[in-house]
């Protein structure tokens, strides 16, 4: 292994320290979605990012179990004042989270997903 400049290792340490986990990125997106600001475009982008992450089963379980964000999605769907694009996004997220995922299904049923 060739000798490297210690500054290169420091750069690598800093770069790796700035990488966020999927959970942290989903939390950031939920912060945008829970914000009272009416920036629909930013919320649509946040929903697309959440949808990407919850395609992974572990992230889907974290989304509804640890973050309890399924409730937020259900509220967005039920609220008639929610813009249609956000209602659609929330429904897509709920569908993805529950697809072939019995844990998420059970949690969302408890949260009132079905009347």
PDB file of C-alpha atoms in Angstrom, residues 54-99:
ATOM      1  CA  UNK A  54     -39.643   3.415   1.614  1.00  0.00           C
ATOM      2  CA  UNK A  55     -39.280   1.027  -1.308  1.00  0.00           C
ATOM      3  CA  UNK A  56     -36.748  -0.670   0.975  1.00  0.00           C
ATOM      4  CA  UNK A  57     -38.654  -2.822   3.501  1.00  0.00           C
ATOM      5  CA  UNK A  58     -36.454  -1.816   6.440  1.00  0.00           C
ATOM      6  CA  UNK A  59     -36.946   1.866   5.665  1.00  0.00           C
ATOM      7  CA  UNK A  60     -40.691   1.298   5.297  1.00  0.00           C
ATOM      8  CA  UNK A  61     -40.874  -0.225   8.776  1.00  0.00           C
ATOM      9  CA  UNK A  62     -38.769   2.612  10.209  1.00  0.00           C
ATOM     10  CA  UNK A  63     -41.066   5.116   8.489  1.00  0.00           C
ATOM     11  CA  UNK A  64     -44.222   3.830  10.184  1.00  0.00           C
ATOM     12  CA  UNK A  65     -42.829   2.325  13.385  1.00  0.00           C
ATOM     13  CA  UNK A  66     -39.989   4.571  14.571  1.00  0.00           C
ATOM     14  CA  UNK A  67     -40.921   7.812  12.822  1.00  0.00           C
ATOM     15  CA  UNK A  68     -44.686   7.284  13.103  1.00  0.00           C
ATOM     16  CA  UNK A  69     -44.971   9.074   9.772  1.00  0.00           C
ATOM     17  CA  UNK A  70     -47.753   6.854   8.475  1.00  0.00           C
ATOM     18  CA  UNK A  71     -50.114   8.945  10.596  1.00  0.00           C
ATOM     19  CA  UNK A  72     -48.940  12.079   8.805  1.00  0.00           C
ATOM     20  CA  UNK A  73     -49.603  10.467   5.422  1.00  0.00           C
ATOM     21  CA  UNK A  74     -53.077   9.370   6.528  1.00  0.00           C
ATOM     22  CA  UNK A  75     -53.860  12.915   7.703  1.00  0.00           C
ATOM     23  CA  UNK A  76     -52.746  14.347   4.364  1.00  0.00           C
ATOM     24  CA  UNK A  77     -54.987  11.917   2.506  1.00  0.00           C
ATOM     25  CA  UNK A  78     -58.009  12.656   4.719  1.00  0.00           C
ATOM     26  CA  UNK A  79     -57.636  16.455   4.753  1.00  0.00           C
ATOM     27  CA  UNK A  80     -59.761  18.021   1.984  1.00  0.00           C
ATOM     28  CA  UNK A  81     -57.511  21.102   2.055  1.00  0.00           C
ATOM     29  CA  UNK A  82     -54.445  19.085   1.044  1.00  0.00           C
ATOM     30  CA  UNK A  83     -53.509  19.800  -2.578  1.00  0.00           C
ATOM     31  CA  UNK A  84     -54.363  16.845  -4.865  1.00  0.00           C
ATOM     32  CA  UNK A  85     -50.720  16.229  -5.779  1.00  0.00           C
ATOM     33  CA  UNK A  86     -49.818  15.818  -2.095  1.00  0.00           C
ATOM     34  CA  UNK A  87     -52.792  13.569  -1.424  1.00  0.00           C
ATOM     35  CA  UNK A  88     -51.723  11.402  -4.347  1.00  0.00           C
ATOM     36  CA  UNK A  89     -48.130  11.345  -3.085  1.00  0.00           C
ATOM     37  CA  UNK A  90     -49.251  10.355   0.406  1.00  0.00           C
ATOM     38  CA  UNK A  91     -51.400   7.556  -1.020  1.00  0.00           C
ATOM     39  CA  UNK A  92     -48.458   6.299  -3.090  1.00  0.00           C
ATOM     40  CA  UNK A  93     -46.270   6.267   0.004  1.00  0.00           C
ATOM     41  CA  UNK A  94     -48.891   4.356   2.013  1.00  0.00           C
ATOM     42  CA  UNK A  95     -49.248   1.849  -0.828  1.00  0.00           C
ATOM     43  CA  UNK A  96     -45.517   1.341  -1.100  1.00  0.00           C
ATOM     44  CA  UNK A  97     -44.992   1.093   2.663  1.00  0.00           C
ATOM     45  CA  UNK A  98     -47.658  -1.588   3.029  1.00  0.00           C
ATOM     46  CA  UNK A  99     -46.905  -3.638  -0.082  1.00  0.00           C
TER      47      UNK A  99
END
